[in-house]
Coordinates of C-alpha atoms in Angstrom, one line a residue:
T1 CA 11.3 2.1 13.4
N2 CA 10.1 4.1 10.4
E3 CA 12.3 6.9 11.7
G4 CA 15.4 4.7 11.0
H5 CA 16.1 3.8 14.7
I6 CA 17.3 0.3 15.4
L7 CA 15.9 -1.2 18.6
G8 CA 17.6 -3.8 20.6
Q9 CA 21.1 -5.3 20.0
Q10 CA 22.9 -3.4 17.2
N11 CA 25.8 -5.7 16.3
N12 CA 26.3 -5.5 12.5
A13 CA 23.0 -3.7 12.1
D14 CA 24.1 -2.0 8.9
K15 CA 24.6 -5.3 7.3
L16 CA 21.2 -6.7 8.4
F17 CA 19.0 -3.9 7.2
P18 CA 19.0 -2.9 3.5
I19 CA 16.8 0.2 4.0
K20 CA 18.7 3.0 5.8
G21 CA 17.1 6.0 7.4
R22 CA 13.5 7.2 7.7
I23 CA 10.7 5.6 5.7
G24 CA 7.0 6.2 5.3
N25 CA 4.3 4.3 7.2
S26 CA 3.5 1.7 4.6
V27 CA 5.8 -1.2 3.6
T28 CA 4.5 -3.8 1.1
E29 CA 6.1 -7.0 -0.1
T30 CA 5.3 -8.4 -3.5
G31 CA 6.4 -11.6 -5.2
D32 CA 9.2 -13.4 -3.4
S33 CA 11.7 -10.6 -3.3
L34 CA 10.4 -7.0 -3.6
I35 CA 9.9 -4.7 -0.7
W36 CA 8.1 -1.4 -1.5
F37 CA 8.2 1.7 0.7
T38 CA 8.3 5.5 0.6
H39 CA 11.2 7.6 1.9
P40 CA 11.9 11.3 2.1
V41 CA 14.0 13.1 -0.4
S42 CA 16.6 15.0 1.7
N43 CA 14.9 17.9 3.4
S44 CA 12.3 18.6 0.7
G45 CA 9.4 17.2 2.7
K46 CA 8.5 15.0 -0.3
F47 CA 8.4 11.2 -0.2
I48 CA 9.2 9.0 -3.2
L49 CA 8.6 5.4 -3.9
G50 CA 11.5 3.0 -3.3
C51 CA 11.8 -0.7 -4.1
Y52 CA 14.4 -3.0 -2.6
N53 CA 15.0 -6.3 -4.4
K54 CA 16.1 -8.8 -1.8
K55 CA 17.5 -11.3 -4.3
K56 CA 19.7 -8.8 -6.1
G57 CA 20.4 -6.6 -3.1
R58 CA 19.5 -3.5 -5.1
L59 CA 17.5 -0.4 -4.2
T60 CA 15.5 1.3 -7.0
N61 CA 14.0 4.8 -6.4
F62 CA 11.1 6.0 -8.5
N63 CA 11.8 9.7 -8.4
K64 CA 8.6 10.6 -10.4
I65 CA 6.3 8.7 -8.0
I66 CA 5.8 11.2 -5.2
A67 CA 3.3 10.7 -2.3
P68 CA 3.7 10.3 1.4
N69 CA 1.5 7.2 1.6
I70 CA 1.9 4.5 -1.1
I71 CA 0.8 0.9 -1.1
I72 CA 1.8 -1.5 -3.9
V73 CA -0.3 -4.5 -4.9
E74 CA 0.3 -7.1 -7.6
Q75 CA -2.8 -8.3 -9.3
G76 CA -3.3 -10.1 -12.6
G77 CA 0.4 -9.7 -13.5
Q78 CA 0.3 -5.9 -13.0
T79 CA 1.9 -3.7 -10.3
F80 CA -0.7 -1.3 -9.0
C81 CA 0.2 1.8 -7.0
L82 CA -2.3 3.1 -4.5
T83 CA -2.1 6.6 -3.0
D84 CA -4.5 8.6 -0.9
T85 CA -5.8 10.3 -4.1
C86 CA -5.4 7.8 -6.9
I87 CA -4.8 4.3 -8.2
G88 CA -2.4 3.7 -11.1
L89 CA 0.1 1.3 -12.6
V90 CA 3.8 1.5 -12.0
N91 CA 5.3 2.0 -15.5
K92 CA 9.1 2.1 -15.5
D93 CA 9.9 5.1 -13.3
S94 CA 6.5 6.7 -13.4
L95 CA 2.9 6.3 -12.2
H96 CA 0.3 5.8 -14.9
P97 CA -3.0 7.0 -13.2
L98 CA -6.1 4.8 -13.8
I99 CA -8.6 6.4 -11.5
C100 CA -8.5 9.3 -9.1
Y101 CA -10.8 9.4 -6.1
N102 CA -10.2 12.9 -4.9
E103 CA -13.9 13.7 -4.6
N104 CA -14.4 17.1 -2.9
K105 CA -10.6 17.3 -2.5
T106 CA -10.9 14.9 0.5
P107 CA -8.3 12.1 0.3
Y108 CA -9.2 8.5 1.1
Y109 CA -6.3 7.9 3.5
I110 CA -5.5 4.4 2.6
S111 CA -3.9 2.1 5.2
A112 CA -3.9 -1.4 3.6
A113 CA -4.7 -3.2 0.4
I114 CA -4.8 -6.8 -0.8
P115 CA -5.6 -8.6 -4.0
W116 CA -9.3 -9.8 -4.0
K117 CA -10.8 -12.4 -6.2
K118 CA -9.6 -12.5 -9.8
D119 CA -9.8 -8.8 -10.8
G120 CA -10.0 -6.8 -7.6
I121 CA -8.1 -5.0 -5.0
M122 CA -9.7 -4.5 -1.6
I123 CA -8.6 -1.3 0.1
A124 CA -8.8 -0.2 3.7
T125 CA -9.5 3.6 3.8
C126 CA -10.9 6.3 6.1
K127 CA -14.0 6.3 3.8
G128 CA -14.6 2.6 4.4
L129 CA -13.7 -0.7 2.8
V130 CA -13.5 -0.1 -0.9
L131 CA -13.2 -2.5 -3.8
F132 CA -11.2 -1.5 -6.9
D133 CA -12.1 -3.5 -10.0
T134 CA -8.9 -3.7 -12.0
K135 CA -10.7 -4.5 -15.3
A136 CA -13.6 -2.1 -15.2
R137 CA -11.4 0.6 -13.3
T138 CA -14.3 1.3 -10.9
L139 CA -14.5 1.7 -7.1
Q140 CA -17.3 0.3 -5.0
T141 CA -17.8 0.9 -1.3
I142 CA -18.3 -2.4 0.5
F143 CA -18.5 -1.1 4.0
S144 CA -18.6 2.3 5.6
S145 CA -18.9 3.6 9.1
P146 CA -19.0 7.4 9.2
G147 CA -16.2 9.0 11.1
N148 CA -14.3 5.7 11.4
C149 CA -11.4 4.3 9.4
V150 CA -10.9 0.7 8.2
R151 CA -7.3 0.1 9.1
S152 CA -6.3 -3.5 8.6
L153 CA -7.1 -6.4 6.2
W154 CA -6.3 -10.1 6.5
K155 CA -7.5 -12.7 4.0
H156 CA -7.9 -16.2 5.3
G157 CA -9.3 -18.8 2.9
N158 CA -12.6 -17.4 1.5
Y159 CA -12.9 -14.8 4.3
L160 CA -11.6 -11.2 4.6
F161 CA -11.2 -10.0 8.2
F162 CA -11.0 -6.2 8.4
G163 CA -10.5 -4.0 11.5
T164 CA -11.7 -0.5 12.1
Y165 CA -10.3 2.2 14.3
G166 CA -12.4 1.9 17.4
K167 CA -15.5 0.2 16.1
G168 CA -14.4 -3.5 16.1
F169 CA -13.6 -5.9 13.3
Y170 CA -15.8 -7.5 10.7
I171 CA -15.7 -10.6 8.5
L172 CA -16.6 -10.7 4.8
K173 CA -17.1 -13.9 2.9
E174 CA -15.8 -14.0 -0.6

């Protein structure tokens, strides 16, 4: 679980799982070997970005990238870092902010993100389905249902399936 509990049979569990202890709610895999996640820093209440390289068996912590909810998306050869308040690029051990969307100090509460078309990232948020243009650095709301969060995304062929919290799922053609 994200609290670090191992369910079911636990023989050699320490050898099977590279990530130990509590982690945040979002886990993202990029390329063929990188697993991105957040985890708490001791008892500080802060979460930092971590990346486990499956091929090398190595964990890297990004101590300067602090947020409880982070989703990583690769698009156009760049590694984008999405939080509830901004989108930026992972640059060595830091976040280089590109756009902040903290309008009226209300965060977006992101729950999923995927590459979309050539220069876009589709983002599931509590403000709706939002498209980030990686070249123009702009946000566009594609779908919104007041008081309802878009929670999941799945791309299949030329279609994007997205689910909401309590108001069904929708299909968008590319």
